[in-house]
Coordinates of C-alpha atoms and ligand atoms in Angstrom, one line a residue:
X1 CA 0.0 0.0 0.0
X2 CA 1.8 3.5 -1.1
X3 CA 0.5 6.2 1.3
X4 CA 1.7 9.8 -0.3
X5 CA 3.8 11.6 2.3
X6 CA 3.4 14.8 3.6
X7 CA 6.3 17.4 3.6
X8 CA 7.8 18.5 6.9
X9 CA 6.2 22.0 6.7
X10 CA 2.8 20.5 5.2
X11 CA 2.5 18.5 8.0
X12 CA 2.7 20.9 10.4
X13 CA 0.3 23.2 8.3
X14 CA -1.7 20.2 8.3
X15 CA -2.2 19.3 11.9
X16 CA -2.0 22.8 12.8
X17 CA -5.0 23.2 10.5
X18 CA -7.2 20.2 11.7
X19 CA -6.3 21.6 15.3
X20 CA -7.0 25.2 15.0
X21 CA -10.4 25.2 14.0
X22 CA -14.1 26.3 15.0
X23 CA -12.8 25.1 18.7
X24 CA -10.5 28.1 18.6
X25 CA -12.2 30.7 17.5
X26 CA -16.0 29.9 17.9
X27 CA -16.0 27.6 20.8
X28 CA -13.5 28.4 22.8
X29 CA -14.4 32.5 23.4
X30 CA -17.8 30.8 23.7
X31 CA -17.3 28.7 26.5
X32 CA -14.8 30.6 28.5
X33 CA -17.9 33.0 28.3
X34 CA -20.4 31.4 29.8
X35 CA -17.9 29.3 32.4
X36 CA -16.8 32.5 34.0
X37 CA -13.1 33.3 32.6
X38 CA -10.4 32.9 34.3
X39 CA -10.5 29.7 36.5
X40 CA -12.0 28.0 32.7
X41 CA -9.0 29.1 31.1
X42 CA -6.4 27.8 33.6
X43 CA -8.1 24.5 33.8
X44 CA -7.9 24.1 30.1
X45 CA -4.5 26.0 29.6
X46 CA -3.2 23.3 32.2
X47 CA -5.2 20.3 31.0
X48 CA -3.5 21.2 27.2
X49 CA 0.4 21.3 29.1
X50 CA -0.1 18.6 31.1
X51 CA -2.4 16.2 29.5
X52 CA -2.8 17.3 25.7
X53 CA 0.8 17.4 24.6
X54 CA 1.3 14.1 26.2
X55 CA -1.4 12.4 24.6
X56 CA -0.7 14.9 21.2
X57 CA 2.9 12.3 20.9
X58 CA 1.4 9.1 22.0
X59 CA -1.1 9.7 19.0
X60 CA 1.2 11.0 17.0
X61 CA 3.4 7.8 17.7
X62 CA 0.7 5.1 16.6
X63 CA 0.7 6.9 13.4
X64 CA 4.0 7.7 12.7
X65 CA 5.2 4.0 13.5
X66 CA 1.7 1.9 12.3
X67 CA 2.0 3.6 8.8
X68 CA -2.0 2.9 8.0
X69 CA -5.2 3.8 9.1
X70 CA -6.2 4.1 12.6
X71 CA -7.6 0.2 12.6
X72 CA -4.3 -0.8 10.8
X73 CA -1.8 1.1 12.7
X74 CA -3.6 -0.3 16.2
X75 CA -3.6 -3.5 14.7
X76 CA -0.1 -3.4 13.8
X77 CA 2.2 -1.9 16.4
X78 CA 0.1 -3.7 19.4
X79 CA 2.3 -6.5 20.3
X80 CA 0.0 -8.3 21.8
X81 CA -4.2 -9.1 21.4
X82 CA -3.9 -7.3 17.7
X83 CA -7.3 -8.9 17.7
X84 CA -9.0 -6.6 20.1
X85 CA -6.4 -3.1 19.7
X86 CA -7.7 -2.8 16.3
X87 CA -11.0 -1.3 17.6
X88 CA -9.6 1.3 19.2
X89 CA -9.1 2.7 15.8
X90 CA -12.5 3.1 15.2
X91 CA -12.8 6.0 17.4
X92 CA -12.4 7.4 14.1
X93 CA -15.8 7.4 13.9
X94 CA -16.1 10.7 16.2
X95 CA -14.8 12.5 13.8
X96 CA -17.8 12.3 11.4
X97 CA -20.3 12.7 14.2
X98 CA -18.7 15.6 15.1
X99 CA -18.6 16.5 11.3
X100 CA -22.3 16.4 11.8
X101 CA -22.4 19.9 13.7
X102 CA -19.6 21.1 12.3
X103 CA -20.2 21.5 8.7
X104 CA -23.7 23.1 10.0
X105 CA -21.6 25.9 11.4
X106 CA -19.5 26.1 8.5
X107 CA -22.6 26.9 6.5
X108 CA -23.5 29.4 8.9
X109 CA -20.2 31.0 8.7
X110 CA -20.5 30.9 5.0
X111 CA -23.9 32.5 5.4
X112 CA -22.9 35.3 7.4
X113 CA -19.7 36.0 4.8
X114 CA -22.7 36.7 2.5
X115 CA -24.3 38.8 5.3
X116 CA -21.0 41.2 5.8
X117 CA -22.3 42.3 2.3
X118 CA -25.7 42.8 2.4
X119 CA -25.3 44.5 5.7
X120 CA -24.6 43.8 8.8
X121 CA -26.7 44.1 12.0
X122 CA -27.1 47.4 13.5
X123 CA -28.1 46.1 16.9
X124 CA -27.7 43.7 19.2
X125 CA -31.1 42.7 19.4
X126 CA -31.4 43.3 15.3
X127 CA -28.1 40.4 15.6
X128 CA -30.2 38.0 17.3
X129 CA -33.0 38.4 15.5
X130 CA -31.4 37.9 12.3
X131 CA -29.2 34.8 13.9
X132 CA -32.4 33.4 15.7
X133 CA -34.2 33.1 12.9
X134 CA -31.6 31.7 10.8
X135 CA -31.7 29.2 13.4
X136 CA -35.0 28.4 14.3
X137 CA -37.0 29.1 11.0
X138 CA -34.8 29.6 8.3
X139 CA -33.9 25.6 6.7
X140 CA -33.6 26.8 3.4
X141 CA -30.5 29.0 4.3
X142 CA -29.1 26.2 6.4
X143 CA -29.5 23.7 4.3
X144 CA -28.3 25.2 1.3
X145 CA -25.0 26.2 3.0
X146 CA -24.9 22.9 4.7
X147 CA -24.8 21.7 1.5
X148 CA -22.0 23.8 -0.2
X149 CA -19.5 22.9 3.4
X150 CA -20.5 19.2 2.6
X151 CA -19.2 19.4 -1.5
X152 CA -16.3 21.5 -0.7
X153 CA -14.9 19.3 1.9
X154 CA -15.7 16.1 0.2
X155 CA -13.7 17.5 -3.0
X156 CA -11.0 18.3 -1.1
X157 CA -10.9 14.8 0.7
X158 CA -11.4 13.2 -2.7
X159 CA -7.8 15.1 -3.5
X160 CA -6.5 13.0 -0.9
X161 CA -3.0 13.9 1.5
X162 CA -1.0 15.5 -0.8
X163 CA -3.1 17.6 -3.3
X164 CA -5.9 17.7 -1.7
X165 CA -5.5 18.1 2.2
X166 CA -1.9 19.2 2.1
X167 CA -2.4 21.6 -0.5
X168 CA -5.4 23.5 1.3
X169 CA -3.2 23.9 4.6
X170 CA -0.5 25.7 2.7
X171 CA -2.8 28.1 1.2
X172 CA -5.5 28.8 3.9
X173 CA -3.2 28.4 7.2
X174 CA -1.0 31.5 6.4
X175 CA -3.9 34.0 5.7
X176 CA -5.5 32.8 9.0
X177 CA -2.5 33.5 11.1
X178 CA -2.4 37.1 9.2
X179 CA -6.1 38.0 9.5
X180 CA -6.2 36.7 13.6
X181 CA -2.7 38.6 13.8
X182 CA -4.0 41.7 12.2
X183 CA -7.1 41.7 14.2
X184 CA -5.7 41.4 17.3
X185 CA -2.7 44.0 17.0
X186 CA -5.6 46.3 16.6
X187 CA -7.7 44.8 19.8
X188 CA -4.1 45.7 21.6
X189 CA -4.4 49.5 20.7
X190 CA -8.5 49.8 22.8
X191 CA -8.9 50.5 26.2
X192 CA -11.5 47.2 26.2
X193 CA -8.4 45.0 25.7
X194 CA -7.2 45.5 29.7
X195 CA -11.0 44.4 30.7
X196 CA -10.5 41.4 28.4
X197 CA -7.0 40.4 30.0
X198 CA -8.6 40.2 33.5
X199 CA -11.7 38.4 32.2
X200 CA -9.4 35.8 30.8
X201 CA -6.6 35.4 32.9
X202 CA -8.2 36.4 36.3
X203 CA -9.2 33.0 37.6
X204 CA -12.4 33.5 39.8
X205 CA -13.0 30.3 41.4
X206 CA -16.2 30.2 42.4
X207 CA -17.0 30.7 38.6
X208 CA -16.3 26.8 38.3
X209 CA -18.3 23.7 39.2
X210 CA -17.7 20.1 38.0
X211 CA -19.4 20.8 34.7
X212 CA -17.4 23.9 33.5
X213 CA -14.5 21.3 34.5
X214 CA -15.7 18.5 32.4
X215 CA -16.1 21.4 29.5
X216 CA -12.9 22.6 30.1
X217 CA -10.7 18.9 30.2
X218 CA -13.2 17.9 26.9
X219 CA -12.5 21.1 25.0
X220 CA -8.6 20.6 25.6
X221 CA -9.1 17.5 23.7
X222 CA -11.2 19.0 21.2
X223 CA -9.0 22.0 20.1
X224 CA -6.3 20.3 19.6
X225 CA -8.0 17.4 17.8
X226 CA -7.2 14.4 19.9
X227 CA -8.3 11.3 20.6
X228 CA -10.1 10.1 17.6
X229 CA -7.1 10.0 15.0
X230 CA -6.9 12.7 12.9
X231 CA -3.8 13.5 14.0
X232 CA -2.9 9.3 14.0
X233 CA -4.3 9.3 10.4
X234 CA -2.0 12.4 9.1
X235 CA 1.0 11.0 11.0
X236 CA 1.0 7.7 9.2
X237 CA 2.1 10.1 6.0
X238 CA 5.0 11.5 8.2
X239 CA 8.7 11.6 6.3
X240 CA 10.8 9.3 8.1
X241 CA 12.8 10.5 10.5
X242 CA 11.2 13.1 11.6
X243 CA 11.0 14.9 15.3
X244 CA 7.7 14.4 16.6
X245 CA 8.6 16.2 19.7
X246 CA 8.9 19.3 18.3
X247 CA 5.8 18.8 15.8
X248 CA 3.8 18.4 18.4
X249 CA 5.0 21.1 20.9
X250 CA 4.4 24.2 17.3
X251 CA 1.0 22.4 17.0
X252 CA 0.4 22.7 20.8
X253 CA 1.7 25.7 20.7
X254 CA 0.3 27.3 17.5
X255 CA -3.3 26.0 18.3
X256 CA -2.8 27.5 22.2
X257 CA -1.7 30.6 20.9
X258 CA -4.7 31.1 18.7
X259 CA -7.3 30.3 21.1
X260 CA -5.9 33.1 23.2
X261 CA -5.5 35.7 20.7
X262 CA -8.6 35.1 19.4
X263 CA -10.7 34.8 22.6
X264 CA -8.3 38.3 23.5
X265 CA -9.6 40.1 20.2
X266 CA -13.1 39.1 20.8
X267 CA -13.4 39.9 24.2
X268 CA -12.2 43.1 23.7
X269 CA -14.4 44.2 21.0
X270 CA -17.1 43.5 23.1
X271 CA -16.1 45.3 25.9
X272 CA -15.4 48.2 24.2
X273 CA -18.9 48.0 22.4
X274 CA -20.4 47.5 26.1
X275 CA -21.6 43.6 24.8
X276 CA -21.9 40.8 27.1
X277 CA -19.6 37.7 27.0
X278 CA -21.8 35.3 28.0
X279 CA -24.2 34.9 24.8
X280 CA -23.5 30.9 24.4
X281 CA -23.0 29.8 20.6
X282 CA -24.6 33.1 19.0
X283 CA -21.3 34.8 20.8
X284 CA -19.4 35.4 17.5
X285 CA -22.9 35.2 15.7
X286 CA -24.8 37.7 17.3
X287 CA -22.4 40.1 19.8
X288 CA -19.9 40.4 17.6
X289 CA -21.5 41.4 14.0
X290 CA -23.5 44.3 16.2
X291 CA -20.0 45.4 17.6
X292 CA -18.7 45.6 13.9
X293 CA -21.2 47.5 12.9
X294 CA -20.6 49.8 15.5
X295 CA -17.2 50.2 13.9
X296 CA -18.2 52.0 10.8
X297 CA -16.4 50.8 7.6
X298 CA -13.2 49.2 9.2
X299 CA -16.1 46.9 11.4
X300 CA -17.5 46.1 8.2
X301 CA -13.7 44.7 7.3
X302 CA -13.2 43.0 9.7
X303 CA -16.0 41.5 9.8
X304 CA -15.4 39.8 6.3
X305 CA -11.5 39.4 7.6
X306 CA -13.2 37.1 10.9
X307 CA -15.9 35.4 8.8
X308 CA -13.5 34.2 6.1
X309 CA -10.8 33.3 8.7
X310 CA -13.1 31.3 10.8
X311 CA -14.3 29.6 7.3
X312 CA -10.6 28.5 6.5
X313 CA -10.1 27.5 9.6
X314 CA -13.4 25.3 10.2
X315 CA -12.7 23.7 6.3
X316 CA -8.6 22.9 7.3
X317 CA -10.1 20.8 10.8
X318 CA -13.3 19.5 8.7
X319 CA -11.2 17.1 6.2
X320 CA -9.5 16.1 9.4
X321 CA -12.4 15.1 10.7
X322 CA -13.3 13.0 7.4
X323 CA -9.7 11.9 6.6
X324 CA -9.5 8.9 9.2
X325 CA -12.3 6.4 8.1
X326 CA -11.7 8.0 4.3
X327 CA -8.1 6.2 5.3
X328 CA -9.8 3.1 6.3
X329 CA -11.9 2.4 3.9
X330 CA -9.2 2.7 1.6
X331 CA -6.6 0.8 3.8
X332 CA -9.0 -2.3 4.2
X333 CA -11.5 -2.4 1.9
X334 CA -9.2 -0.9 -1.4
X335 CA -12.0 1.3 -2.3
X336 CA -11.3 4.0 -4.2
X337 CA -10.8 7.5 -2.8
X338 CA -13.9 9.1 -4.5
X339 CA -16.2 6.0 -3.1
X340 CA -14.8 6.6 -0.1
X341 CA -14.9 10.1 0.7
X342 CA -18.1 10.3 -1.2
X343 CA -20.0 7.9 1.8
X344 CA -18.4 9.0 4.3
X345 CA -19.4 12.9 3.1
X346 CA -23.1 11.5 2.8
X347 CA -23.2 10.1 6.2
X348 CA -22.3 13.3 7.8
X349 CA -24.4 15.4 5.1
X350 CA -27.3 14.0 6.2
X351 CA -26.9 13.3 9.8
X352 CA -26.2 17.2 9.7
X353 CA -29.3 17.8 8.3
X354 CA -31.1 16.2 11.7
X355 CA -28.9 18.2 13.1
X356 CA -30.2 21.7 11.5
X357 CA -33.7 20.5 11.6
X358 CA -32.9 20.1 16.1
X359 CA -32.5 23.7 16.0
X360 CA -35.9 24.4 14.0
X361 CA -38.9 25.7 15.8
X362 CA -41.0 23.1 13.7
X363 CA -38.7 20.4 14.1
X364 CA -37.3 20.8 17.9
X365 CA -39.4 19.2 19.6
X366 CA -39.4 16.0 18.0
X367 CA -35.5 16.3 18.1
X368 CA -35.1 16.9 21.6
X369 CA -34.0 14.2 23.6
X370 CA -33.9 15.0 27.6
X371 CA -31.9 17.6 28.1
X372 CA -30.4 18.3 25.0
X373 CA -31.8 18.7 21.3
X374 CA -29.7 16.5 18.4
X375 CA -27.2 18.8 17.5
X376 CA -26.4 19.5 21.1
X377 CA -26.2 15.9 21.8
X378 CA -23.5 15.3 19.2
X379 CA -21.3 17.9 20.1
X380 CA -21.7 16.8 23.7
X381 CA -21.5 12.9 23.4
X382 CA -18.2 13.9 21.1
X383 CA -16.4 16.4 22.9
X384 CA -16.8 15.4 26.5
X385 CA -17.1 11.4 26.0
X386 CA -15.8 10.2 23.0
X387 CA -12.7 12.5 22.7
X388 CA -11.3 12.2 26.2
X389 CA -12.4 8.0 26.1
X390 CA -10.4 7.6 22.6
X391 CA -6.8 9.9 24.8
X392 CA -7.6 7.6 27.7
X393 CA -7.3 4.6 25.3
X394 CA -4.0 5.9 23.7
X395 CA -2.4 6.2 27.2
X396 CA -3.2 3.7 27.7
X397 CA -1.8 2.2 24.6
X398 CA 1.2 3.6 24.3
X399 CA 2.1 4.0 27.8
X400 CA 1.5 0.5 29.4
X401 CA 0.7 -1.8 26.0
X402 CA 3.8 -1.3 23.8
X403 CA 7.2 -1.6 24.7
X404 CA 9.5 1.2 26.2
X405 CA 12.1 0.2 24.1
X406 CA 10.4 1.1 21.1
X407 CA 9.1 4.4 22.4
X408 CA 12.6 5.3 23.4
X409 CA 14.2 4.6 20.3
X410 CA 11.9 7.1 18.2
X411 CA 11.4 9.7 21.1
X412 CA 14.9 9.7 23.4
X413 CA 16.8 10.9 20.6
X414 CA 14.6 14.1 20.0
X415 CA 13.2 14.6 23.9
X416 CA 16.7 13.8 25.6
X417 CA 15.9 13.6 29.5
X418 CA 12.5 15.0 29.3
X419 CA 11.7 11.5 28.1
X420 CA 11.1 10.3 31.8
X421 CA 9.0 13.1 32.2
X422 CA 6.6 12.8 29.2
X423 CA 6.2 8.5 29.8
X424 CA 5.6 9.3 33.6
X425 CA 2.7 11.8 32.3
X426 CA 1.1 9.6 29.9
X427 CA 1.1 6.9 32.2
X428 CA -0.4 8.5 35.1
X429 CA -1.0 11.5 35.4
X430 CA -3.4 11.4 31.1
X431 CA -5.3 8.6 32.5
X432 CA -6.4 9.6 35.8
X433 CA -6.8 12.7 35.1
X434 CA -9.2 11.5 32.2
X435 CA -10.6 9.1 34.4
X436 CA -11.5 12.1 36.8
X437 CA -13.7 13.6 33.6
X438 CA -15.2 10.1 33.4
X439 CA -16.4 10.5 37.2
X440 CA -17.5 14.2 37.1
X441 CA -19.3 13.1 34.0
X442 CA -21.3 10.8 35.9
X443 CA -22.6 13.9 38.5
X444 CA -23.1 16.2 34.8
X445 CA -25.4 13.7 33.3
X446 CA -27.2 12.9 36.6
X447 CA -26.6 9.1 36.2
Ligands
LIG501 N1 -9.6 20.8 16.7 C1 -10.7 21.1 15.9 C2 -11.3 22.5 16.4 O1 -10.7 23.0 17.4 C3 -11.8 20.1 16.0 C4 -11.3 18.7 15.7 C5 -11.5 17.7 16.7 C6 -10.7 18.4 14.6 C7 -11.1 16.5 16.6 C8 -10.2 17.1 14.4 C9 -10.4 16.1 15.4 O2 -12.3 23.0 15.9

């Protein structure tokens, strides 16, 4: 089987781009919103040091030394019951549910691209009208940018590693970083940017019970795209020889920084507009086109700047998302590329369109299960289970299933003492602190 390799630079562009994503700079401002600040953002910036750049190598490893698909590299590097490690590869399958809510949002980004033309809200409440009823009434709109998300990434998928998914990394990832950059070396020159320094970095601990902790430990996981083998999947097309250490720690890195600047920029354009931060998922939908209106024509900019930048940086994670079973089906089955990408783009195509329809005022109530509606079920069941289960099974994996020997050989050389270190971490202090989500979970879903 010839996989095509990535180059060193494309594969850092690469799983830079599936890492910084919607997470970043939808999600994360989002959540730190409504969880308070502060005490959110320590928990998540520690759970990313301690637990996520840990588990980023482990997953990088099984990759990097399996050379297949998730299935096949588990299969392959286990030394022993190959039988029974090759399921864990099929936590590949999280990535399409989560593709089910994601390329909604990337429809609604692409909607509001359009919007930054026609005209942009000139209120607040003018903001939430036009997002609600987006939302709640508006399935046309949805579904016609749901479907544009869901052809673009599967044609890009269809292009496979090299000129597909590499390809879109090197163009889109650069004019990201520039647009975030740009943005926020403007946030840095308004009095609202001091407000938004303390609301992020001034923990406030009675801000944070046990679910803005399982939020925070899940959303580590998310952002930087771990546990369900994207980053596995594009590390099987690795060069040899190369120095997973530092990959992972510019990834780490690169995907930390933006969630920071980003969440910076945004909070302080809403301070200085006098808009609250704790609007949920409408944050950058609703508070934020208002506040660039309130700008004048350099809002207006910016707010086609942030739409497209958010866009690029929800497709570069989306064909991450798809990439792993894509890989599979290839791997096992020797479908072709098109089949494959093209069934695995329908299954999250149309599971996404449940997912719209939860949101609907016609169709909620039929799509509301308990607590949550479908679409908020998804991203739940993905980001708080599946991802931190799939890290827990990689510790797991690579920590006490394979040998040291063989760790050592690939990582010793580029880690030098910290070696000790990073095994101690993945052995004990990933999995219990995973294990500690698993429990809290438990008290969030009132089991
Ligand atoms: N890391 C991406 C984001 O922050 C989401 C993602 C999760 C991508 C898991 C791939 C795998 O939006």
């Amino acid at each position: 089987m010839k996989i095509a390799r990535f180059s060193r630079v494309g594969f850092i562009l690469a799983a830079a781009g599936s890492a910084v994503g919607l997470g970043n700079i939808w999600k994360f401002p989002y959540i730190t919103g409504e969880n308070g600040g502060g005490a959110f953002v320590l928990v998540y910036l520690v759970t990313v040091l301690m637990v996520g750049f840990s588990i980023m190598i482990a997953e990088m490893l099984i990759g990097y030394l399996g050379r297949r698909d998730g299935v096949g590299s588990f299969e392959a590097i286990a030394p022993r019951n190959k039988d029974l490690w090759k399921y864990a590869g099929f936590m590949g399958l999280a990535g399409l549910f989560i593709m089910v809510f994601y390329s909604v949002v990337i429809g609604w980004i692409f909607h509001y691209i359009v919007v930054t033309f026609t005209g942009l809200p000139s209120s607040v409440s003018e903001a939430e009208t036009l997002f609600n009823t987006m939302l709640k009434e508006d399935i046309s709109t949805q579904l016609f940018y749901h479907t544009v998300a869901f052809l673009l990434i599967t044609s890009i998928v269809t292009r496979g590693i090299k000129g597909g998914i590499e390809r879109l990394n090197l163009f889109l990832m650069p004019i990201l970083f520039l647009i975030v950059g740009g943005m926020f070396l403007y946030a840095l020159t308004l009095d609202g940017f001091s407000q938004a320094w303390a609301f992020m970095f001034e923990p406030d601990w009675s801000k944070l019970d046990s679910d803005s902790f399982v939020t925070a430990v899940g959303h580590a996981f998310f952002t930087l795209s771990l546990g369900m083998g994207a980053i596995l999947t594009y590390s099987a097309s690795l060069p040899k020889n190369s120095d997973l250490v530092k990959s992972a720690l510019i990834v780490v890195a690169l995907d930390t920084g933006i969630a920071l600047v980003s969440g910076l920029m945004l909070f302080t354009f809403l301070f200085q507009y006098g808009a609250e931060p704790s609007a949920g998922p409408g944050l950058v939908f609703i508070s934020l086109p208002a506040v660039f209106y309130e700008m004048g024509a350099l809002g207006n900019f910016f707010a086609l700047m942030f739409f497209i930048a958010l866009a690029f940086a929800g497709l570069t994670s989306a064909v991450s998302l798809v990439e792993p079973m894509v890989q599979y089906l290839i791997d096992r089955f020797n479908m072709s590329r098109f089949k494959a990408s093209l069934s695995m783009g329908l299954f999250f195509y149309l599971f996404g369109i449940v997912a719209l329809l939860s949101n609907t005022t016609e169709f909620s109530e039929a799509l509301t299960f308990g607590s949550k509606n479908f679409f908020d079920w998804v991203d739940f069941l993905t980001a708080s289970i599946m991802l931190p289960l799939g890290g827990l099974i990689m510790a797991i994996f690579v920590g006490h299933v394979m040998e040291k020997e063989r760790l050592e050989s690939v990582l010793r050389p580029h880690f030098g003492p910290f070696f000790d270190l990073w095994y101690f971490s993945l052995r004990y202090i990933a999995p219990i602190a995973l294990f500690v989500v698993m429990l809290n979970l438990i008290g969030v879903l009132e089991l």
